[in-house]
Short mmCIF file of C-alpha atoms in Angstrom, two decimals:
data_model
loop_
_atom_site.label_atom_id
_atom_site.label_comp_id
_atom_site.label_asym_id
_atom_site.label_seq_id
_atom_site.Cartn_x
_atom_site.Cartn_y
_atom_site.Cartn_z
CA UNK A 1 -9.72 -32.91 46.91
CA UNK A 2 -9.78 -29.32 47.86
CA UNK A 3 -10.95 -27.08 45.33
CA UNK A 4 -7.46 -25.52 45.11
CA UNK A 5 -6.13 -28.79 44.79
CA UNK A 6 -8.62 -29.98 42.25
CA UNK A 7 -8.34 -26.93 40.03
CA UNK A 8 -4.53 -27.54 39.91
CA UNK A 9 -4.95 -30.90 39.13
CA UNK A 10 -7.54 -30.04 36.44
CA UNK A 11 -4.78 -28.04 34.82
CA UNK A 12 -1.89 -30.55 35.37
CA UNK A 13 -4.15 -33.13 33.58
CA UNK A 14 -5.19 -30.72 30.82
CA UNK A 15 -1.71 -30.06 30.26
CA UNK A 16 -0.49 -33.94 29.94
CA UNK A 17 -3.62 -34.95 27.59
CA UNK A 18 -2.75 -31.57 25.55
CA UNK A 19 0.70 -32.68 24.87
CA UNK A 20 0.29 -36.14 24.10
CA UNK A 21 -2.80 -35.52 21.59
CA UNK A 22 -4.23 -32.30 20.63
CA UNK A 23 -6.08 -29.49 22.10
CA UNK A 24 -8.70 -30.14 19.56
CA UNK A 25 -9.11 -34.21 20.56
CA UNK A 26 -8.97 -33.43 24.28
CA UNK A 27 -12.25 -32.68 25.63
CA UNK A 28 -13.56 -31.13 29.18
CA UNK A 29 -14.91 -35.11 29.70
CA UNK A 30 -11.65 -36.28 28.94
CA UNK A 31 -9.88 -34.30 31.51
CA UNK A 32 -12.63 -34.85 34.44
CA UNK A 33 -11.93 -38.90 33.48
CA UNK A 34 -8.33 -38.57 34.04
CA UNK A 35 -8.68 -37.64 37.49
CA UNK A 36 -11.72 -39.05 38.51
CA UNK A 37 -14.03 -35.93 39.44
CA UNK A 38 -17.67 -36.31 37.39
CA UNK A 39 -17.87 -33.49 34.24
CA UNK A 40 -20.33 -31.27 36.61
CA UNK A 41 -17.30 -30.96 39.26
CA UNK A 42 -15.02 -29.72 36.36
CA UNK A 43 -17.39 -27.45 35.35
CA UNK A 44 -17.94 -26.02 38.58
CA UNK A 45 -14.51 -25.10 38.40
CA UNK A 46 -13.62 -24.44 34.53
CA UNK A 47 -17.01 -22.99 32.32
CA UNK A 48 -15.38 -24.28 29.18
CA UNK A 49 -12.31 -26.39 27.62
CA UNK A 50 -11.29 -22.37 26.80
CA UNK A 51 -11.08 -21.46 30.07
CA UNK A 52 -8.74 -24.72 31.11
CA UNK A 53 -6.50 -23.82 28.03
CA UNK A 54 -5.99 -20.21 29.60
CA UNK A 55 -5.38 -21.91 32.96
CA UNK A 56 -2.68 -23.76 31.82
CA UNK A 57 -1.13 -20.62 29.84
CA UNK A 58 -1.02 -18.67 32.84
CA UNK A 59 0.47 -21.69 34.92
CA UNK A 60 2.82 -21.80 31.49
CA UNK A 61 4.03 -17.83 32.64
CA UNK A 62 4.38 -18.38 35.85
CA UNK A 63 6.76 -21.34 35.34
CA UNK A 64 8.49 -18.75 32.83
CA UNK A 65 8.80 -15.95 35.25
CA UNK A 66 12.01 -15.91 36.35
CA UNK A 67 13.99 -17.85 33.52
CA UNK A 68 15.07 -14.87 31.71
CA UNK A 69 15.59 -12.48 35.12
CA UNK A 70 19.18 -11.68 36.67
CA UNK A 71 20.42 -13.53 39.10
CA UNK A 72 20.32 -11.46 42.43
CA UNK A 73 23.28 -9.19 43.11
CA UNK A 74 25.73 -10.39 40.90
CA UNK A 75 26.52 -9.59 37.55
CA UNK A 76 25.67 -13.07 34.60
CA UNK A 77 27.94 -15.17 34.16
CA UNK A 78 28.70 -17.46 30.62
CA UNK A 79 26.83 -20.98 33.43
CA UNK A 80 23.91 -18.38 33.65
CA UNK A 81 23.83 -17.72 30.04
CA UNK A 82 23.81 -21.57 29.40
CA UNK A 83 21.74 -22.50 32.54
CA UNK A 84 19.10 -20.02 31.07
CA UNK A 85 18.61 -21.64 27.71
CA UNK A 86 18.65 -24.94 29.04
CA UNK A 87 15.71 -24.01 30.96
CA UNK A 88 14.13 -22.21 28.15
CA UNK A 89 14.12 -25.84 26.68
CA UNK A 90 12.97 -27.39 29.24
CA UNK A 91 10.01 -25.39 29.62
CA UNK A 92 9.41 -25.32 25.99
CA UNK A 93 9.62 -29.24 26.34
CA UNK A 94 7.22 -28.90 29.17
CA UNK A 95 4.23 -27.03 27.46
CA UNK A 96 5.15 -28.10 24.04
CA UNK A 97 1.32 -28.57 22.96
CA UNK A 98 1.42 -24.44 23.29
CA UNK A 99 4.32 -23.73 20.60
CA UNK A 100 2.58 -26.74 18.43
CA UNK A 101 -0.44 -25.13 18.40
CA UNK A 102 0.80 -21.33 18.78
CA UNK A 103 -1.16 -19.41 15.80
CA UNK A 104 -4.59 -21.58 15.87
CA UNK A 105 -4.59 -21.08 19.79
CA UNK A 106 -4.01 -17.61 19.81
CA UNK A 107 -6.29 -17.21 16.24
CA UNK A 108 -9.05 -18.79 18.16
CA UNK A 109 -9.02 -17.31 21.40
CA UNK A 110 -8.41 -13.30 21.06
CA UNK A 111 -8.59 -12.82 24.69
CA UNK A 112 -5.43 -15.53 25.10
CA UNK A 113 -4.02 -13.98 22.37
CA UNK A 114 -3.93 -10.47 24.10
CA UNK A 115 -2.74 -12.12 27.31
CA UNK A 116 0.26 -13.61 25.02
CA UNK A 117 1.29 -10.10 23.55
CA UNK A 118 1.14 -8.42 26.69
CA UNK A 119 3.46 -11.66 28.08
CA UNK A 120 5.30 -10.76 24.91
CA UNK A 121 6.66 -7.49 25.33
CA UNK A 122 7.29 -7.97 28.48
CA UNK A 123 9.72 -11.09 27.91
CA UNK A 124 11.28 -9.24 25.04
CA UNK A 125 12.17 -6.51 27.69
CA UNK A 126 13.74 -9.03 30.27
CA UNK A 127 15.27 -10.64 27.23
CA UNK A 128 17.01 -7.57 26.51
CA UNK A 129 17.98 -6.09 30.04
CA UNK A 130 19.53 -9.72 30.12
CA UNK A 131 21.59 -9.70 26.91
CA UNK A 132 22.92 -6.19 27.55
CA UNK A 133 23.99 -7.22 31.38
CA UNK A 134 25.90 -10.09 29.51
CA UNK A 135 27.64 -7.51 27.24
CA UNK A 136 28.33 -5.63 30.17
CA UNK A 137 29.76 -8.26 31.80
CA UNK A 138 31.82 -9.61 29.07
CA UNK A 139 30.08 -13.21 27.97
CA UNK A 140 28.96 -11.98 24.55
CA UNK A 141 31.03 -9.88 22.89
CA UNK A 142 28.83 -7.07 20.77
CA UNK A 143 28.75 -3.80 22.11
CA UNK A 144 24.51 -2.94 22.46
CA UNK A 145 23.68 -1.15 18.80
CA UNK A 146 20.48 -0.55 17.20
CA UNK A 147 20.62 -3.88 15.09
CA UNK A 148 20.81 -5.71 18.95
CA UNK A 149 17.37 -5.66 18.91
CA UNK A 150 17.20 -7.33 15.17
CA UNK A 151 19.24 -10.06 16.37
CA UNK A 152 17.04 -10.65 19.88
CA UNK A 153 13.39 -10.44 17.84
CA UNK A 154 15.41 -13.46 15.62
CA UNK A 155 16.24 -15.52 18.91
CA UNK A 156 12.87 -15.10 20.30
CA UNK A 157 11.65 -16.48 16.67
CA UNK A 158 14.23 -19.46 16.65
CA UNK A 159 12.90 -20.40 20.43
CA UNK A 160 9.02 -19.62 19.85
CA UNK A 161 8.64 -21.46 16.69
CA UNK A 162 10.98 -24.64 16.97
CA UNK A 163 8.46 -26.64 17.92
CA UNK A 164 6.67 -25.50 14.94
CA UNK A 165 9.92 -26.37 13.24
CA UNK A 166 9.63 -29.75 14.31
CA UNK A 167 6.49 -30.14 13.33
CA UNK A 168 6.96 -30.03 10.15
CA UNK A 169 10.47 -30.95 9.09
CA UNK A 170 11.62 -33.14 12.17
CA UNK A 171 9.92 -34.71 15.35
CA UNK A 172 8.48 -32.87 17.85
CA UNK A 173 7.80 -35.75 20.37
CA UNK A 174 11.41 -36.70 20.01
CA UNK A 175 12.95 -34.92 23.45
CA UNK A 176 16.52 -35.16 22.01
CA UNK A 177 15.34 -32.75 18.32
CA UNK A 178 13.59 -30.43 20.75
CA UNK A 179 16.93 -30.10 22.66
CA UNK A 180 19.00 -29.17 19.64
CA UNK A 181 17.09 -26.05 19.50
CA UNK A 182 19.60 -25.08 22.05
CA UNK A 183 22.43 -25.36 19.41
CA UNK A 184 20.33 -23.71 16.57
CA UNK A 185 20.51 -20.67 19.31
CA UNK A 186 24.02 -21.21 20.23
CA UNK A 187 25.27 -21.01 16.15
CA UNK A 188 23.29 -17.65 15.83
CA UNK A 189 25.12 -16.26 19.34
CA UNK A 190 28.19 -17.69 18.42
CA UNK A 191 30.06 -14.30 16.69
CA UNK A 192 28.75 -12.70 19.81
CA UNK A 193 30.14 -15.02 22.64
CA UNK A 194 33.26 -14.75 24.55
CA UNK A 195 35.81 -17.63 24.63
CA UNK A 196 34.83 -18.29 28.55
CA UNK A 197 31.53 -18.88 27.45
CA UNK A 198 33.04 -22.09 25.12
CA UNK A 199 36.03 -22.62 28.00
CA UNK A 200 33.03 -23.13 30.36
CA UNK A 201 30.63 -24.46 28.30
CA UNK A 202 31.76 -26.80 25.48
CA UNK A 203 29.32 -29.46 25.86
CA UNK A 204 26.61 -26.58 24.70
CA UNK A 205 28.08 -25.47 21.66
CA UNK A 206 27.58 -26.71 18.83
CA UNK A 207 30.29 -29.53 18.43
CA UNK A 208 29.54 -31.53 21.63
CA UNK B 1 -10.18 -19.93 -22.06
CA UNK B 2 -8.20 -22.80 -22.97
CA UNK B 3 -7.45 -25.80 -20.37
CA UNK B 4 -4.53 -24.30 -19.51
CA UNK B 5 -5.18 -20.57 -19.13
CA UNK B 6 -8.27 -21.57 -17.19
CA UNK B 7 -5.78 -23.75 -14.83
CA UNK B 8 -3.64 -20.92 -13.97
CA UNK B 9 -6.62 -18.35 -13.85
CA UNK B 10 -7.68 -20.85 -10.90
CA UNK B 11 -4.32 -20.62 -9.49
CA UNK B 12 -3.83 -16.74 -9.53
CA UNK B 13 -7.63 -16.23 -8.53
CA UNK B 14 -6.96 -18.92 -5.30
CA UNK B 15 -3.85 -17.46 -4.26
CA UNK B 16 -5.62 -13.80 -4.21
CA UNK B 17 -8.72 -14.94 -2.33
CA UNK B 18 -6.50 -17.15 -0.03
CA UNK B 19 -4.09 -14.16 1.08
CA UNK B 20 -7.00 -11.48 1.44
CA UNK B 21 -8.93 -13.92 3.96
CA UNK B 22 -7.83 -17.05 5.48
CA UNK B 23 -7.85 -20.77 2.73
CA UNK B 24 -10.85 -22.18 5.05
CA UNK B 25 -12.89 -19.35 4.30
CA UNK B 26 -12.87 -19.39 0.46
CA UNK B 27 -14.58 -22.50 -1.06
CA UNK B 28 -14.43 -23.64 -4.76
CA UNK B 29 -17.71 -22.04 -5.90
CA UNK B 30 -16.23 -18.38 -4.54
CA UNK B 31 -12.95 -18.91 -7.16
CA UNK B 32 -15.37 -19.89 -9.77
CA UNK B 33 -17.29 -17.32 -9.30
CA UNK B 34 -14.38 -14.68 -9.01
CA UNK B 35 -12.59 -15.87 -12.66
CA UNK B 36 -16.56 -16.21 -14.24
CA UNK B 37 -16.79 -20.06 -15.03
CA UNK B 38 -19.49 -22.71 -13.82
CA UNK B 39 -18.20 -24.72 -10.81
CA UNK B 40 -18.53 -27.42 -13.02
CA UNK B 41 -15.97 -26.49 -15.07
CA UNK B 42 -13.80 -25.94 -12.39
CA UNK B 43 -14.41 -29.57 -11.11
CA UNK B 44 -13.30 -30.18 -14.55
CA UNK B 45 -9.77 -28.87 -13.63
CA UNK B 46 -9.32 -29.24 -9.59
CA UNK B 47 -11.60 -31.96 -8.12
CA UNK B 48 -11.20 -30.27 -4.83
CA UNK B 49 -9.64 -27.02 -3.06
CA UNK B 50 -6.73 -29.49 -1.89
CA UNK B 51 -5.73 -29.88 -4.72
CA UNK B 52 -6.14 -26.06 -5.74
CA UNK B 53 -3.70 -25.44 -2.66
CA UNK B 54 -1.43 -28.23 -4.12
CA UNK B 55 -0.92 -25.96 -7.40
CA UNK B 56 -0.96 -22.76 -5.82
CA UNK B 57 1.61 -24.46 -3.77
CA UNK B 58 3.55 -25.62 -6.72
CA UNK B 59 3.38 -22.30 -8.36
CA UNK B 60 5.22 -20.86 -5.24
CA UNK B 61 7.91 -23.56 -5.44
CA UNK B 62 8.71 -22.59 -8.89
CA UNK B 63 8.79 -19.14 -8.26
CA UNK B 64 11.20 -19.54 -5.59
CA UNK B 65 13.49 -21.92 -7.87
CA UNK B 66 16.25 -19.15 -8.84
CA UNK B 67 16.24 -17.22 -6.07
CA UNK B 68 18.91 -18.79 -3.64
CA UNK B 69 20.99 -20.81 -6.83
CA UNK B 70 24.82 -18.92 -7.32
CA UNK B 71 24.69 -16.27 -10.03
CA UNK B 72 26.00 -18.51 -13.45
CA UNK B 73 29.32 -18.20 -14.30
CA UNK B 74 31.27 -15.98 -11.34
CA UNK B 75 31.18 -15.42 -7.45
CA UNK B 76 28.42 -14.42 -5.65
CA UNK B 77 28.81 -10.44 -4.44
CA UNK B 78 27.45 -8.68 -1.56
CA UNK B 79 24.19 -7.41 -3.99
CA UNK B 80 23.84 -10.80 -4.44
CA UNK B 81 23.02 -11.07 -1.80
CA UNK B 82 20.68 -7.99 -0.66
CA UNK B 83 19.07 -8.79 -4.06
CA UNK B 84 18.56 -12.54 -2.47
CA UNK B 85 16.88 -11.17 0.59
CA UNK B 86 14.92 -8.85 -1.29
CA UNK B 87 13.20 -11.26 -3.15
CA UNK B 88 12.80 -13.65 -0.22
CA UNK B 89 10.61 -11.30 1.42
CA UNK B 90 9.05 -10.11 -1.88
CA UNK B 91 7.97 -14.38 -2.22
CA UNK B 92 6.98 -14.60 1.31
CA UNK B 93 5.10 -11.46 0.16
CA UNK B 94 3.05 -12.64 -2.55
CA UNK B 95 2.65 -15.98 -0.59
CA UNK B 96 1.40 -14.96 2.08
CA UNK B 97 -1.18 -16.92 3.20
CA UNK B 98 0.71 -20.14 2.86
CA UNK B 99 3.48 -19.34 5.85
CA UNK B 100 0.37 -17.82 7.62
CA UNK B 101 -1.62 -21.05 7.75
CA UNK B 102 1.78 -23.28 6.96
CA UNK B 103 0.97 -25.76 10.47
CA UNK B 104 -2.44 -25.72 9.77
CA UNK B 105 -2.47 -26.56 5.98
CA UNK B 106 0.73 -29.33 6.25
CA UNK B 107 -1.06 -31.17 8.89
CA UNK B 108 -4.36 -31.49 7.14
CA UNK B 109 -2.80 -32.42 4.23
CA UNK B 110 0.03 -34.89 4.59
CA UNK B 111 0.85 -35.06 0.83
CA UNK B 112 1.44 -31.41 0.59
CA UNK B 113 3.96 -32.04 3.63
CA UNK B 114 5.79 -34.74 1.63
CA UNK B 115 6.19 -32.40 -0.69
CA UNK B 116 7.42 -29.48 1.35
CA UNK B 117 9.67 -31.02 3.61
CA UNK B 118 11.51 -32.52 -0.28
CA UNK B 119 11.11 -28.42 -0.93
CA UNK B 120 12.81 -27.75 2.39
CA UNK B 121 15.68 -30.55 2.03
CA UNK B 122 16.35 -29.05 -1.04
CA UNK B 123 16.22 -25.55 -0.16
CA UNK B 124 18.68 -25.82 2.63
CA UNK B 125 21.35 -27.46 0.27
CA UNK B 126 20.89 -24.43 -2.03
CA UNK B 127 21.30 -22.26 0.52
CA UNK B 128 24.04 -23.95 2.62
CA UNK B 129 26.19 -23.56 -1.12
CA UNK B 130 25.03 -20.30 -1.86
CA UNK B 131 25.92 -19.48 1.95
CA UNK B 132 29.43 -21.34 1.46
CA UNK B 133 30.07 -19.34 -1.92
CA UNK B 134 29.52 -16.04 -0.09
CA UNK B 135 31.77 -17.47 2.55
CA UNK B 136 34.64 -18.06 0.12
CA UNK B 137 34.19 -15.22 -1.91
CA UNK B 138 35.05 -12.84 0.94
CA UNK B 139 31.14 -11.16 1.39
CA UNK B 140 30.32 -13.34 5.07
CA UNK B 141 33.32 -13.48 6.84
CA UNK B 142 33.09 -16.97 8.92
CA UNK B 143 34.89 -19.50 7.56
CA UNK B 144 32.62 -22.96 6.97
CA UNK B 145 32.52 -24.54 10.77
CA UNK B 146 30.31 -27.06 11.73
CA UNK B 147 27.64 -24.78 13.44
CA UNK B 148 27.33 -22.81 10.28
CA UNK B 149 24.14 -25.69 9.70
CA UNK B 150 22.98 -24.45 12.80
CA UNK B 151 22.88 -20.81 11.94
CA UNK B 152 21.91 -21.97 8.50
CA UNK B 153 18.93 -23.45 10.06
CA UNK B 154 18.20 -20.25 12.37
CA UNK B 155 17.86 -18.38 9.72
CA UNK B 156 15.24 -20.67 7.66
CA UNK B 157 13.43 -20.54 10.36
CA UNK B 158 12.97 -16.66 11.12
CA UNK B 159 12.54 -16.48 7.15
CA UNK B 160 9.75 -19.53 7.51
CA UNK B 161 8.37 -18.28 10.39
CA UNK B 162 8.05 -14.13 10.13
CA UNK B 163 4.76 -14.26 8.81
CA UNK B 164 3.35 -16.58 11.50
CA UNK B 165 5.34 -14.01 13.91
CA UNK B 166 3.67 -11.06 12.71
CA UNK B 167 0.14 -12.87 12.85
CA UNK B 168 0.85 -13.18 16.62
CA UNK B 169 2.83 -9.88 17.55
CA UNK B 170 2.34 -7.83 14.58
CA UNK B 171 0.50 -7.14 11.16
CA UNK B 172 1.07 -10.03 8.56
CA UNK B 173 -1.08 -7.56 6.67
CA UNK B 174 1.62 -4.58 6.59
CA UNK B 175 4.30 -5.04 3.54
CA UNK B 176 6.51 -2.50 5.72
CA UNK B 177 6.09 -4.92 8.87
CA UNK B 178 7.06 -7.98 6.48
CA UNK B 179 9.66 -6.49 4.76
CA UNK B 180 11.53 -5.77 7.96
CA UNK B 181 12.36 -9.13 8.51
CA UNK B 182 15.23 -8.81 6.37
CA UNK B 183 16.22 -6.53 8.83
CA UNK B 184 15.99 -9.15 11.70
CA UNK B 185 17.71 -11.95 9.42
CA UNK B 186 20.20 -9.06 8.23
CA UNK B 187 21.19 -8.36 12.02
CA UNK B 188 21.58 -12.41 13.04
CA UNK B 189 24.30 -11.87 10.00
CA UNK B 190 26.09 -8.70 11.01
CA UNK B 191 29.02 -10.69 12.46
CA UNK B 192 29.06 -12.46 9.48
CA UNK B 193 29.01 -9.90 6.96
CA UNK B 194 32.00 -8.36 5.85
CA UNK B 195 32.52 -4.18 4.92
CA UNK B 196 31.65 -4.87 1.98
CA UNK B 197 28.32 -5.67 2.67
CA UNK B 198 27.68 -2.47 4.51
CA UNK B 199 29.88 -0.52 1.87
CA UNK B 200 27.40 -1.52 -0.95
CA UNK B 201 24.14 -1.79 1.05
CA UNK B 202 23.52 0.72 3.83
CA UNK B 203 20.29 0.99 2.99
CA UNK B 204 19.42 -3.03 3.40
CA UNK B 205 21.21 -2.68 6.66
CA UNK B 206 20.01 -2.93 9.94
CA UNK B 207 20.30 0.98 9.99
CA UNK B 208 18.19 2.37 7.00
#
């Protein structure tokens, strides 16, 4: 392998052992036995399990990068509005050792957790200039007033701590519980949504 | 002391050591030492700090008892409800430690989960009727739909979850910063809440 290609795969592997145990029970070994390099080839690449972790956070951004951005062009539509929180669920599907583990990750690691508030604000922002282009354009219905960004900061809870949720009332391995997030999200939005949005959408409200 | 003041000087002396700094970092011998007994007598009472959380955690269940049951004998009002809130936060509060650690300490201990997720299942009856009473007594305008368990559930989890919030984005440290999640669970509402509301309690609105 390449070392581009072996670093990726060092994350990708990372990532899968993460999610199915712990961050905690996976070790730098571990991950180097997965895909068959020797420890001293990881470590030529990653210094430390820390360092993977932070890998596989930034990969986590990148994959996040566009979700909550405006489509090109065109003003959002109600599909965009639902396309965009079933990829929110996805991806929180995806990395879901990160929102298991949120507070002792980010309690252990202050430089990740600096990374995460800067990634923070920043999503909040997007978050924002993407709820008030929906108001704009008519798929949820409250004009933008200072409680707006009350109710956002409580969306951005209800995503970023479901899995946390899970954890410890439900099952967070269970795909189909982390999915239902997406109706926890639609009951808080649904004062604020238009009827095209239900027209359009019925199968993600929540009486599907 | 007697057995039982000693007990709950243990309690009170646990909870205040766990809040200022974190429950790994205070041991048995430093809550002895803080209430003036031997650790041997302590032993006496708590064999180990589990089960020292496991009353503190008690404590906290019975504190929260009253607060989301109906007012006895007539309809719940729009102070009701601010007053509800109010003393939500005030519990998270003087709990603090406990939704600051919550993952953490539930998944070391899995008979304190047991017991919280009965706590939980019981909590979100009390606060679906409570919410229903509201709901019929003209203060939250939506009439009972199925989704209303889905906001229901949104809203346990900003409560549950502030604290861990603020540990990642804020200051879990600040009463201002924790009190202002009222205003974030007060905004998911506004839809919901009728004139009333804002008639009464400007001031516990999402526009002090």
């Amino acid at each position: 392998m390449g070392t581009r290609n072996t670093r990726d795969a060092i994350v990708e592997a990372a990532l899968d052992l993460f999610n199915k145990d712990t961050v905690a029970a996976v070790s730098t070994n571990h991950i180097a036995r997965e895909i068959g390099i020797s420890p001293g080839n990881l470590y030529y690449h990653y210094r430390n399990k820390e360092e993977i972790v932070r890998a596989v956070f930034d990969r986590m951004v990148g994959d996040w990068d566009t979700v909550w951005q405006l489509p090109p062009g065109r003003a959002p539509t109600a599909s965009d509005l639902a396309r965009t929180l079933e990829r929110t669920f996805e991806l929180h599907w995806r990395y879901r050792f990160f929102q298991r583990e949120l507070l002792a990750l980010l309690t252990r690691d202050p430089q990740l957790r600096d990374r995460y508030r800067a990634v923070y604000r920043q999503r909040l922002e997007e978050f924002t200039v993407f709820a008030e282009s929906l108001a704009a354009a008519g798929v949820i219905r409250s004009s933008i007033e200072s409680w707006f960004t009350g109710l956002l900061e409580g969306l951005w809870i209800i995503g970023e701590h479901w899995m946390g949720h899970l954890e410890i009332v439900g099952d967070p391995s269970d795909p189909a519980q982390v999915r239902r997030g997406i109706q926890v999200i639609v009951a808080v939005l649904d004062p604020h949504l238009s009827d095209e949005f239900f027209a359009d959408h019925s199968q993600e409200g929540p009486n599907p």
